[in-house]
CSV table of C-alpha atoms and ligand atoms in Angstrom, one decimal:
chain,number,residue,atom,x,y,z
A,835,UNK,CA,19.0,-12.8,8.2
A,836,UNK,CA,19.8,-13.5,4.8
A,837,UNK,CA,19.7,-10.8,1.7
A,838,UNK,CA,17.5,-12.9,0.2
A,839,UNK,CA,14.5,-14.2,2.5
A,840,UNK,CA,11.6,-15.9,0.8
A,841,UNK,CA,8.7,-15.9,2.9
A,842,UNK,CA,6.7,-18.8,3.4
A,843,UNK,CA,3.4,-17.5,3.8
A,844,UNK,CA,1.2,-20.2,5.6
A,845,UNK,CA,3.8,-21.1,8.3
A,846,UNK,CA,4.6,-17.1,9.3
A,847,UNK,CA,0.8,-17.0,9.6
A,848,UNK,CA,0.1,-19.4,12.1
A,849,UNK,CA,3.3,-19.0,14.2
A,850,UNK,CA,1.9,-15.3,14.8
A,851,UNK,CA,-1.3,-15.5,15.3
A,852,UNK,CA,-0.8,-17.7,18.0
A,853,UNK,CA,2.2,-15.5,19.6
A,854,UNK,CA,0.0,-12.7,19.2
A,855,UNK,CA,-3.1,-14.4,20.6
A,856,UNK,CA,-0.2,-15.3,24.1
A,857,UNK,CA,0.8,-11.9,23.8
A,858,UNK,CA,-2.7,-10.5,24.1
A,859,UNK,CA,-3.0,-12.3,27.5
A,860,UNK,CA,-0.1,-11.2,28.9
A,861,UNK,CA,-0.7,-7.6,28.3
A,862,UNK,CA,-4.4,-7.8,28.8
A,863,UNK,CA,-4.5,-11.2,31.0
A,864,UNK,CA,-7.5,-12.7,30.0
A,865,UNK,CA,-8.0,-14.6,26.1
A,866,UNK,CA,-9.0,-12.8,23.2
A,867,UNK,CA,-12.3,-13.0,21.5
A,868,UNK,CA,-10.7,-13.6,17.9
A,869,UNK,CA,-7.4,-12.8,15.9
A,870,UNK,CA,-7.5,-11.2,12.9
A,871,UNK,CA,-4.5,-10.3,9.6
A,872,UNK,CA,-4.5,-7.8,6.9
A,873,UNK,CA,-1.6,-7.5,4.6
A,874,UNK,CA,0.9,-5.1,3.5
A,875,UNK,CA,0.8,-4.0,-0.5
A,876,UNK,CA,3.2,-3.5,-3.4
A,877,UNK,CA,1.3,-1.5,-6.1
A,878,UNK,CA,2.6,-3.5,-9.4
A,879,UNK,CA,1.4,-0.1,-11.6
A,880,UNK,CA,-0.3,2.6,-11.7
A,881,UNK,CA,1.7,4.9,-9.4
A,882,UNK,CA,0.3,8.4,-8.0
A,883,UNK,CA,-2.7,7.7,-10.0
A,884,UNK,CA,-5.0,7.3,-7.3
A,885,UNK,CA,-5.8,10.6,-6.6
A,886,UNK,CA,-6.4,11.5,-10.1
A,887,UNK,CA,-9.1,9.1,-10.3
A,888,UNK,CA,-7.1,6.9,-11.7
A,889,UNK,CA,-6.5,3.4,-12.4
A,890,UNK,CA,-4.3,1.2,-9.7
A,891,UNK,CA,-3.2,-2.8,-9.0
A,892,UNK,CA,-1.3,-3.4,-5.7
A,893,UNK,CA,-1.3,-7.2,-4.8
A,894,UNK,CA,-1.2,-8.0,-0.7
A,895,UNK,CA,2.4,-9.1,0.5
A,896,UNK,CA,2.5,-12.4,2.5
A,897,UNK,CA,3.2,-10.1,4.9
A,898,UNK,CA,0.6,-9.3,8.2
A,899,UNK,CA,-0.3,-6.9,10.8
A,900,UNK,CA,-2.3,-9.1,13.4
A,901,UNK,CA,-4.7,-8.2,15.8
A,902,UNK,CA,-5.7,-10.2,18.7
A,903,UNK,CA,-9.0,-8.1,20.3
A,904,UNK,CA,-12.0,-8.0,22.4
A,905,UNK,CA,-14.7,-5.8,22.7
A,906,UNK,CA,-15.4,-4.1,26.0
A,907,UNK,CA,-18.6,-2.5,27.5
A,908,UNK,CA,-17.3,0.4,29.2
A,909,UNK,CA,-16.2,3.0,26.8
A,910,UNK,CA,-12.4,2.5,26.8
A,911,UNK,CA,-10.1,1.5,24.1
A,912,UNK,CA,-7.1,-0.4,24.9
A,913,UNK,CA,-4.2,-0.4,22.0
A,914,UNK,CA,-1.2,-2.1,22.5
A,915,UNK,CA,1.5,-3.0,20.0
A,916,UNK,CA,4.7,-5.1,19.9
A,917,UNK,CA,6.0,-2.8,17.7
A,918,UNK,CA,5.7,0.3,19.4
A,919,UNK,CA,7.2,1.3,22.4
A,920,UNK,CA,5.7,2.7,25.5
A,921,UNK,CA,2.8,0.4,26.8
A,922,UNK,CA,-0.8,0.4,26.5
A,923,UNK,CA,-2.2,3.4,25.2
A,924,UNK,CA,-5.5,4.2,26.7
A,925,UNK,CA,-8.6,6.1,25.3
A,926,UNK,CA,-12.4,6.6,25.9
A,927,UNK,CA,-14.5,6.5,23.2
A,928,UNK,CA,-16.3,9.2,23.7
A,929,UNK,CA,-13.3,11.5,24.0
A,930,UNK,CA,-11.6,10.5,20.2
A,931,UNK,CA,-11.2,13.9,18.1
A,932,UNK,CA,-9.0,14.2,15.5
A,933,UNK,CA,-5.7,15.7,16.4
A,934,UNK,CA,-1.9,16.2,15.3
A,935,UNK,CA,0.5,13.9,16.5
A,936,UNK,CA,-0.9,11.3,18.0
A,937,UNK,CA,2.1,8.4,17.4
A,938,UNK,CA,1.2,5.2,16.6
A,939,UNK,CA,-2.7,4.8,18.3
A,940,UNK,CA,-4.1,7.6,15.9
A,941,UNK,CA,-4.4,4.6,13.2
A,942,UNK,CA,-6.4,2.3,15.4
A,943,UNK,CA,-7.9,4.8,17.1
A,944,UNK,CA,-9.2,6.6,14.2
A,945,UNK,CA,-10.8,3.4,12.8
A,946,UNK,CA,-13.3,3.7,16.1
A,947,UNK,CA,-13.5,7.5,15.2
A,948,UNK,CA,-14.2,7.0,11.7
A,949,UNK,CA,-17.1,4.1,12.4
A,950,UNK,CA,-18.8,6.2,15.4
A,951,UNK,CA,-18.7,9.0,13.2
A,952,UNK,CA,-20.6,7.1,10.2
A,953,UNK,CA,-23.2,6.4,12.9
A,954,UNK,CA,-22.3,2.8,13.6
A,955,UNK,CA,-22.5,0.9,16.9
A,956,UNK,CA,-19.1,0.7,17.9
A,957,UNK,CA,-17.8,1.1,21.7
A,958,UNK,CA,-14.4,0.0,23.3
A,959,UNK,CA,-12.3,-3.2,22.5
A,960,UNK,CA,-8.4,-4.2,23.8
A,961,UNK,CA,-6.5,-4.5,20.9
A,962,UNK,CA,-3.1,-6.0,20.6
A,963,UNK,CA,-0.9,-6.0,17.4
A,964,UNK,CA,2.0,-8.0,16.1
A,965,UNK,CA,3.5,-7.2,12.7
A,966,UNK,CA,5.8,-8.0,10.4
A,967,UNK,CA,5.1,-5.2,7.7
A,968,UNK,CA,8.0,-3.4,7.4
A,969,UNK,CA,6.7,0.5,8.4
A,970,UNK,CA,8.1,3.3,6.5
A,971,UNK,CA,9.2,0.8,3.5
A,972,UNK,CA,6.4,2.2,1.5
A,973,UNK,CA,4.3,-1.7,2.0
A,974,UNK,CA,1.9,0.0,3.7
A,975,UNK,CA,1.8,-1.0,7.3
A,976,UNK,CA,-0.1,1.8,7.9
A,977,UNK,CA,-3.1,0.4,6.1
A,978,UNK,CA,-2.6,-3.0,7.1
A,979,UNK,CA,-3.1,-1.8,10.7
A,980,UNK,CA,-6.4,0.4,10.0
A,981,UNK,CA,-7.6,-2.9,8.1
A,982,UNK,CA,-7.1,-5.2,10.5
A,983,UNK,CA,-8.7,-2.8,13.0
A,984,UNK,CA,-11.6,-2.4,11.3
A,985,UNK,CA,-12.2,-5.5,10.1
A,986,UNK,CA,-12.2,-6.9,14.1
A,987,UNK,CA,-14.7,-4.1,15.1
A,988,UNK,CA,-16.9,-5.3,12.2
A,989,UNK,CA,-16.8,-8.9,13.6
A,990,UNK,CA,-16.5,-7.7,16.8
A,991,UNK,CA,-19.7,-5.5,16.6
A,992,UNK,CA,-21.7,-7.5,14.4
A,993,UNK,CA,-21.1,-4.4,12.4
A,994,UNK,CA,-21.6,-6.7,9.1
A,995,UNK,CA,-20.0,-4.2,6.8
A,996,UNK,CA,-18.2,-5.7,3.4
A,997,UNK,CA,-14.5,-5.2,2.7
A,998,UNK,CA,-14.4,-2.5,0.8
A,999,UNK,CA,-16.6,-0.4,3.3
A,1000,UNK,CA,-14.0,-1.4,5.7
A,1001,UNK,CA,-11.2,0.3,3.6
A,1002,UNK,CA,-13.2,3.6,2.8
A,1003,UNK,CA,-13.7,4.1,6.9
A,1004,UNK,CA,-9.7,3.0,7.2
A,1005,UNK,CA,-9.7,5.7,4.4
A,1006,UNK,CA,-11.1,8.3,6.4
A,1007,UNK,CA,-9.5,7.7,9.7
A,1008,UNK,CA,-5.9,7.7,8.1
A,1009,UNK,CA,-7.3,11.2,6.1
A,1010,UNK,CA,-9.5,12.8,8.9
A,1011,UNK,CA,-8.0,11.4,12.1
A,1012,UNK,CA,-4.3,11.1,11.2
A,1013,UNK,CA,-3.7,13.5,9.3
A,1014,UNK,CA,-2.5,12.1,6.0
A,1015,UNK,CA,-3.8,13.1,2.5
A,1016,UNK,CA,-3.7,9.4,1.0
A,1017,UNK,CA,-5.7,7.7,-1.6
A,1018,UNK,CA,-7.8,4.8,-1.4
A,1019,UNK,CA,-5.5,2.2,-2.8
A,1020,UNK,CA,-3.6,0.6,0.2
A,1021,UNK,CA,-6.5,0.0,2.1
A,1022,UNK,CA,-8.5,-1.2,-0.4
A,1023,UNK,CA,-5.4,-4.0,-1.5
A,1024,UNK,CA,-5.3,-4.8,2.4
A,1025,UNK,CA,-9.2,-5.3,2.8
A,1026,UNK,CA,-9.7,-6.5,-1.0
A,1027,UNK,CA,-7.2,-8.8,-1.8
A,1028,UNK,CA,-6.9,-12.3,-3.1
A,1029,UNK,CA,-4.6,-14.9,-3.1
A,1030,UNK,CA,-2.3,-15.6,-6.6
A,1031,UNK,CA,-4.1,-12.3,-7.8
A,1032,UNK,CA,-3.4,-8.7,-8.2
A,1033,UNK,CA,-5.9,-6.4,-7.7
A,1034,UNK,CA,-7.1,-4.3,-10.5
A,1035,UNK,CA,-8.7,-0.8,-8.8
A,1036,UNK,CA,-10.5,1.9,-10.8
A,1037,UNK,CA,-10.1,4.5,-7.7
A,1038,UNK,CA,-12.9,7.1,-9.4
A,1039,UNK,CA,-15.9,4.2,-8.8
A,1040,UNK,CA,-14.4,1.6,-7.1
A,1041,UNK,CA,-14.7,-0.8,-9.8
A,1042,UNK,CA,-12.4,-3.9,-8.6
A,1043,UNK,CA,-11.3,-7.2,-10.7
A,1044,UNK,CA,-9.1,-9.6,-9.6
A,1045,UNK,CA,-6.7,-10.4,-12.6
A,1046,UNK,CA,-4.8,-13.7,-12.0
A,1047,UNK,CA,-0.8,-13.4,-11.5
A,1048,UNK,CA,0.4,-16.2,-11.4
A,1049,UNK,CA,4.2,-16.1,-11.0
A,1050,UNK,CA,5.3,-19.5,-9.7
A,1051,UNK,CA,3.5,-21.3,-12.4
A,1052,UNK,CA,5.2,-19.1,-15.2
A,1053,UNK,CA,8.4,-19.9,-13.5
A,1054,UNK,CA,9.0,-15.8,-12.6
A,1055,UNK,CA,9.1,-14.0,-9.1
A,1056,UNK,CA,8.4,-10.9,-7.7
A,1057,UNK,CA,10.5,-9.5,-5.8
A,1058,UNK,CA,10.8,-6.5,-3.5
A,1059,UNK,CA,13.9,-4.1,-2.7
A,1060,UNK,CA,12.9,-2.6,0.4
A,1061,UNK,CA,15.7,0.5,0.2
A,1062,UNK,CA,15.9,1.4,3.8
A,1063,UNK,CA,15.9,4.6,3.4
A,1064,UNK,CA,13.1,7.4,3.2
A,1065,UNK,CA,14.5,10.8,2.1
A,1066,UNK,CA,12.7,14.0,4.0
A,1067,UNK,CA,11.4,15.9,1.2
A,1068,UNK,CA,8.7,13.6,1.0
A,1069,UNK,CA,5.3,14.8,2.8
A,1070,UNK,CA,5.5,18.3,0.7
A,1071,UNK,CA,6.7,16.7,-2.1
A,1072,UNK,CA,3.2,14.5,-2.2
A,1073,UNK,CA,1.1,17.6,-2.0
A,1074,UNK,CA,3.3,19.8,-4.1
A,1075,UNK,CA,2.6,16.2,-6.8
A,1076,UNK,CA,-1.3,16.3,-5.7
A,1077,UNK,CA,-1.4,20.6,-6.3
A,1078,UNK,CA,0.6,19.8,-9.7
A,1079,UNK,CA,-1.7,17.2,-11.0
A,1080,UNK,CA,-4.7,19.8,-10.0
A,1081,UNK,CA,-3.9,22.3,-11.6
A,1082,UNK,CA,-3.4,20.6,-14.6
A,1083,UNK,CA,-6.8,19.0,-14.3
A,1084,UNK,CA,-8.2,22.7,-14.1
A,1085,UNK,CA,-6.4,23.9,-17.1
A,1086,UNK,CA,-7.5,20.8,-19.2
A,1087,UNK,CA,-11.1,21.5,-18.1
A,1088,UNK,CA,-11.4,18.1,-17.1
A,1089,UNK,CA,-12.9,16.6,-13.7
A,1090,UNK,CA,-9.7,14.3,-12.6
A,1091,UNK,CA,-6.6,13.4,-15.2
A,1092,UNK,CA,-8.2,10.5,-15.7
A,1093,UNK,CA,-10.7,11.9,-17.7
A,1094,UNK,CA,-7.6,12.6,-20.4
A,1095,UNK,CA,-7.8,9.9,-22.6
A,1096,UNK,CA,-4.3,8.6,-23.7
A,1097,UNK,CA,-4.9,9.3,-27.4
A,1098,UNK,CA,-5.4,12.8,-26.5
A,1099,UNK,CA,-2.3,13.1,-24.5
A,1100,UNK,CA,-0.5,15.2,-27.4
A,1101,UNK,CA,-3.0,18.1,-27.8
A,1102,UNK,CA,-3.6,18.4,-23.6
A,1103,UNK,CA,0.8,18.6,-23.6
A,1104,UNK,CA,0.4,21.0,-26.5
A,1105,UNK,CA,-2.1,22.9,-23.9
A,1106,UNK,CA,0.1,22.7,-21.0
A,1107,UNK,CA,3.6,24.1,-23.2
A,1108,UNK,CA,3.3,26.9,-20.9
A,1109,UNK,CA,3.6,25.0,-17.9
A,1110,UNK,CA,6.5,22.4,-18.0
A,1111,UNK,CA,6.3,21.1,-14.7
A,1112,UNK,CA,2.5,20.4,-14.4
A,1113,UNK,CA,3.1,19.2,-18.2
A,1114,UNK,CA,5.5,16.3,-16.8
A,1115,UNK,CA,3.4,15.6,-14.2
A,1116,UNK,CA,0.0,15.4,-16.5
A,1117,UNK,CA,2.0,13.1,-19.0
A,1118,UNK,CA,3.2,10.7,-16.2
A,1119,UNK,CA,-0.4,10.4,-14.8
A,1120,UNK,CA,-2.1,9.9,-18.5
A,1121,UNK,CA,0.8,7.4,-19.7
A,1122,UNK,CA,0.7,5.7,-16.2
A,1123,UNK,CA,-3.4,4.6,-16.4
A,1124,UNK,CA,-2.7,3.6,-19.8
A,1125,UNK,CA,0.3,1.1,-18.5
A,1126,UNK,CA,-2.3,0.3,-16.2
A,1127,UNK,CA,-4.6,-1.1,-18.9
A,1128,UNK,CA,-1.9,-2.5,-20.7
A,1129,UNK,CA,-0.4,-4.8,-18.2
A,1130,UNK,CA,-4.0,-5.9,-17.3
A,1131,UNK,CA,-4.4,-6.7,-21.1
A,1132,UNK,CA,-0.8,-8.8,-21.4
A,1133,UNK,CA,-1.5,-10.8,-18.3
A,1134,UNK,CA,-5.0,-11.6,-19.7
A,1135,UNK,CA,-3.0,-13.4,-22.9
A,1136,UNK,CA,-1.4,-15.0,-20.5
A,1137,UNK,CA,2.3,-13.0,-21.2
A,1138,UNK,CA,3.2,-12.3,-17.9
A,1139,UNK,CA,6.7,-11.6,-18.7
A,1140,UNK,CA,5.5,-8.8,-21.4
A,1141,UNK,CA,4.8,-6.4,-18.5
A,1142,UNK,CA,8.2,-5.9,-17.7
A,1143,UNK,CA,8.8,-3.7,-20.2
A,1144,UNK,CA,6.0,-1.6,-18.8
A,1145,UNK,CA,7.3,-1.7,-15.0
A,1146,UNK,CA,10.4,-0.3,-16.7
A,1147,UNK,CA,8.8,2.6,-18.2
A,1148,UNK,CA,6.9,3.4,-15.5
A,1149,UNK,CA,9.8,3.8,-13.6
A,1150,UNK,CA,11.2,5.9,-16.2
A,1151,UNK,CA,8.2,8.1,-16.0
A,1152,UNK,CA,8.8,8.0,-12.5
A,1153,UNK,CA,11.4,9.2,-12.3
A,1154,UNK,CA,11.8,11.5,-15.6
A,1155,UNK,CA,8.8,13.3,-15.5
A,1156,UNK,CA,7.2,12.8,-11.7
A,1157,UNK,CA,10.4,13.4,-10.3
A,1158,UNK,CA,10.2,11.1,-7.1
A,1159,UNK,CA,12.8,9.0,-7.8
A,1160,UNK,CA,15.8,8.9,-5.8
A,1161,UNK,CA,19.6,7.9,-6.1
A,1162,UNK,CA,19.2,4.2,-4.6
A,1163,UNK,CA,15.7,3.4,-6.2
A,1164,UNK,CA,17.6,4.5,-9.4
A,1165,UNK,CA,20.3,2.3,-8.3
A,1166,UNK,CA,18.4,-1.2,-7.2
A,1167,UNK,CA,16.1,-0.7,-10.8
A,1168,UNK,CA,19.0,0.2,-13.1
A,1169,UNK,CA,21.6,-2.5,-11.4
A,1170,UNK,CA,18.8,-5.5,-11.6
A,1171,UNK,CA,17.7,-4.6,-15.0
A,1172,UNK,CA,21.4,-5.0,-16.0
A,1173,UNK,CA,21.4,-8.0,-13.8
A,1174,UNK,CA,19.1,-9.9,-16.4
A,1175,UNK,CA,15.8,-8.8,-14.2
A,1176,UNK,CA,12.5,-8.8,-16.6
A,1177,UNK,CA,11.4,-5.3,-15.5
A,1178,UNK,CA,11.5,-3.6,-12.4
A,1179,UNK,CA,10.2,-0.2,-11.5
A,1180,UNK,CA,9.5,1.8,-8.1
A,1181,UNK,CA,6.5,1.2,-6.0
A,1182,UNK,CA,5.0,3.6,-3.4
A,1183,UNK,CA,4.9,7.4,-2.3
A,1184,UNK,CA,8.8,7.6,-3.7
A,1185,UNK,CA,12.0,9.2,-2.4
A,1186,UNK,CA,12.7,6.2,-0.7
A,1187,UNK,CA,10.6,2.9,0.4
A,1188,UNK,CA,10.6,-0.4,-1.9
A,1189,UNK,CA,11.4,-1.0,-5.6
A,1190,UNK,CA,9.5,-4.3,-7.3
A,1191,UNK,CA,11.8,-6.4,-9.9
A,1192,UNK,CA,9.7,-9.4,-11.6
A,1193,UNK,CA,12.7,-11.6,-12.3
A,1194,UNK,CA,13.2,-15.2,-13.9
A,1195,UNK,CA,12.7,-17.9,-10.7
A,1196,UNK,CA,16.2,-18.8,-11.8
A,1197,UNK,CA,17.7,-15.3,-11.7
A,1198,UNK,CA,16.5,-14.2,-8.7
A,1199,UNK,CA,19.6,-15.4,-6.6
A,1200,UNK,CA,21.9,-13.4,-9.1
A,1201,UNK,CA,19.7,-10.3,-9.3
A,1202,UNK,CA,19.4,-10.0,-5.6
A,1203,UNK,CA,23.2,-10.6,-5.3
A,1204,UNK,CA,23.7,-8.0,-8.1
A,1205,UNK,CA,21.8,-5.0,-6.2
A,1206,UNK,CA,23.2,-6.0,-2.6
A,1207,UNK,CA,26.5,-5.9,-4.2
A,1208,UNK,CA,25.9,-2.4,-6.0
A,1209,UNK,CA,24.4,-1.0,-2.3
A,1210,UNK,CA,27.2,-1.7,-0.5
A,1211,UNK,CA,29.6,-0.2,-3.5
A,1212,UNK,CA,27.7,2.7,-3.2
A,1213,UNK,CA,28.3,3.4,-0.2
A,1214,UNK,CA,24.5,2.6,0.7
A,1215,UNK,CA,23.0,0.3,3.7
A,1216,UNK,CA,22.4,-3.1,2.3
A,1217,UNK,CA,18.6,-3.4,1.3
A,1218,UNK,CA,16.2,-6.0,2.5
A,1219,UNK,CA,15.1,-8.3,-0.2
A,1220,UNK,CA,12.0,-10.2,-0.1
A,1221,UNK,CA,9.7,-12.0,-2.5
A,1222,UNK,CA,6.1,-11.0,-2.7
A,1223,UNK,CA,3.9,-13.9,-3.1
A,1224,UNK,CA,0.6,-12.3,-4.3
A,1225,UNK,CA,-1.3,-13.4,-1.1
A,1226,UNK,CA,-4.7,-12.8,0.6
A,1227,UNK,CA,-6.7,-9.8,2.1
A,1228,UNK,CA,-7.7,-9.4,5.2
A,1229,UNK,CA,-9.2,-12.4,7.5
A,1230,UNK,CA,-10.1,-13.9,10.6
A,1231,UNK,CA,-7.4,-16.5,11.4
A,1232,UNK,CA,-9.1,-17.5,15.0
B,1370,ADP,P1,3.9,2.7,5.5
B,1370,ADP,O1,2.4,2.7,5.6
B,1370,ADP,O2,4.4,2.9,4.1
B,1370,ADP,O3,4.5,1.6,6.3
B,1370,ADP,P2,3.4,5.1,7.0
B,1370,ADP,O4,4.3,6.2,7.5
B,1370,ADP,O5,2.2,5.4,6.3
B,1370,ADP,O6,4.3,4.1,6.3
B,1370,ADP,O7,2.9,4.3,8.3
B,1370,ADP,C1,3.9,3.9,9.3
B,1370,ADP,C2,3.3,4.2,10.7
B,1370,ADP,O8,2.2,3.4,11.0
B,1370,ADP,C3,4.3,3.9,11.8
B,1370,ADP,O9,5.2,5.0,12.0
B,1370,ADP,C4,3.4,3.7,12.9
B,1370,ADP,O10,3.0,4.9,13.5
B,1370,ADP,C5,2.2,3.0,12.3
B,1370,ADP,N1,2.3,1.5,12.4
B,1370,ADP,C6,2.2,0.7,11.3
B,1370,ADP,N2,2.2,-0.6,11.8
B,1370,ADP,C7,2.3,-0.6,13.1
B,1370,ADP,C8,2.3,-1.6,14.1
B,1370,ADP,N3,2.3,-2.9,13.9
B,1370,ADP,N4,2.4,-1.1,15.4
B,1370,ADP,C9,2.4,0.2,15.7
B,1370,ADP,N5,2.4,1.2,14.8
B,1370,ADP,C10,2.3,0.8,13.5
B,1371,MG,MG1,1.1,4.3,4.9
């Protein structure tokens, strides 16, 4: 494979979903009832802000998790995916409870959980999944495999429940079911997305615009350094983050951070002197939602490439003040920045996962050469580069 692969979004589609619809039949020998997608994310700002109430804008990756599923009448849930090892993993309905470590199935299996639970009809199904979402790379596979899920129960089940009721259940099973403290953001871009848009998500009310991106046509791309790596401090880091951002709510005497208007981010600091590390972590937070609103403004003047500068300094902020940065995120932002890139920043949970860098069309060979190069000077695995083609939400292919 090449450092630099540009994904052609159409043709990947319908190669997969009809492997996957083959593959269903040789697990589960008989057809499937439908194939479904839902996409992987990269959040272009507005970074940790989602559980501050905060504002967020992931655009869906050409990449999919696809389902190929049936419903069944007898209570048992089928899950099967060519991703994971170890065969079909088989549950009854009735029997789904929340519980630590359950691998891969949890995801899925929670959607079911999460619907029953919210008093919907929802009974057993074979599922089969074929992805190519990087997992771990912080593009949220995770989401795009509780989307997909939920969005085949709904047709499945005639359940007739709108997108972003789908990603508030995928919410739920990934918080309840799982076991993981995350926002609403990645399944919301994965249920809500649009083609040539990103998606503009105020995550206290749900408010959603689509804001047109439109990279080709401004002669720029997006790309994504997928780092390889993800460092272990992680998971506690999050909560430690979450606790952090908390507390400083509390001592503000506001609901959420968001409720900190940017103009008043020098008397809540001022209130906070005490307190250095939750003062780094409210400053991120309030200067993050207003980048937010920012890049929203510059691509509604149509100055796409005046956002870079933003991606830049949320990085910066990032790293600086939210501390969950690491030394080859540092690496691939600094050494394409250098490279001539227009702005580049990390993306996701931090510590490891994917970096975004919105580059000139005709400096994307160079940059992408530029940031291999340093990797492998480092001493680092090379990175997988890709560009993200703001693509659609979840679907029904067949
Ligand atoms: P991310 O969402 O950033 O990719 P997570 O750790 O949240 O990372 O989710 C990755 C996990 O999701 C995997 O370890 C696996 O359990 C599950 N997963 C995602 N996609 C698939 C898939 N296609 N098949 C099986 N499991 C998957
Ligand atoms: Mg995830």
């Amino acid at each position: 494979m090449s450092a630099h692969e540009a994904v052609t979004p159409t043709a990947a589609r319908e190669h997969s979903a009809a492997r996957t619809e083959e593959d269903f039949r040789a697990v589960y020998a008989a057809a499937p009832a439908g194939v479904w997608a839902a996409p992987g994310r990269v959040n272009l700002i507005g970074e940790h802000t989602d559980y501050n109430d905060g504002f967020v804008m992931p655009l869906a990756l050409p990449h999919t998790t696809l389902a190929a599923a049936s419903a069944r009448t007898d209570g048992v849930l089928r899950l099967h995916s060519g991703g994971a090892d170890g065969g079909v993993v088989e549950l009854r309905v009735d029997d789904l409870r929340p519980a630590p470590d359950g691998g891969w199935a949890a995801y899925p299996a929670g959607i079911v959980w999460a619907m029953r639970e919210a008093g919907l009809p929802v009974g057993g199904a074979d599922l089969h999944y074929d992805s190519v979402v990087p997992t771990g790379a912080g593009l949220s596979s995770s989401a795009a495999l509780e989307v997909v899920t939920a969005l085949a129960l709904n047709d499945l089940y005639a359940l007739g429940l709108a997108p972003q009721r789908l990603a508030q259940l995928a919410q739920r099973a990934e918080n309840a079911f799982v076991g993981v403290p995350c926002g609403i953001m990645d399944q919301t871009a994965a249920a809500c997305c649009t083609d040539g848009h990103a998606l503009f998500l105020d995550t206290r009310d749900l408010t959603r615009r689509q804001v047109p991106f439109d990279l080709a046509g401004e002669g720029l791309r997006l790309l994504v350094v997928d780092t390889r790596v993800k460092h272990e401090l992680g998971d506690g880091a999050y909560a430690e983050r979450r606790a952090g951002c908390e507390r400083g709510a509390r001592a503000l005497g506001v609901r959420a951070l968001r409720d900190v208007p940017y103009a008043h981010l020098p008397e809540a600091l001022e209130k906070l002197s005490g307190e250095p590390v939750v003062q780094a972590l409210v400053r991120h937070i309030v200067t993050e939602n207003q980048r937010v609103e920012e890049v929203i403004a510059r691509l509604d003047a149509g100055r796409t490439r005046a956002i870079g500068p933003l991606l830049s300094a949320g990085h910066a902020s990032l790293r600086d003040d939210f501390k969950i940065s690491c030394a080859e995120l540092d690496l691939a932002v600094d050494t394409a920045n250098a490279a001539g890139a227009v702005g580049a920043r990390m993306t996701g949970g931090g510590f490891g996962g994917s970096a975004i860098v919105l580059v000139e069309e005709a400096d994307a060979a160079a940059v992408t050469t530029a940031v291999t190069d340093a990797f492998t000077a480092a001493g680092h695995a090379a990175p997988r580069v890709f560009t993200a083609v703001p693509s659609a939400g979840a679907r029904r292919l067949k």
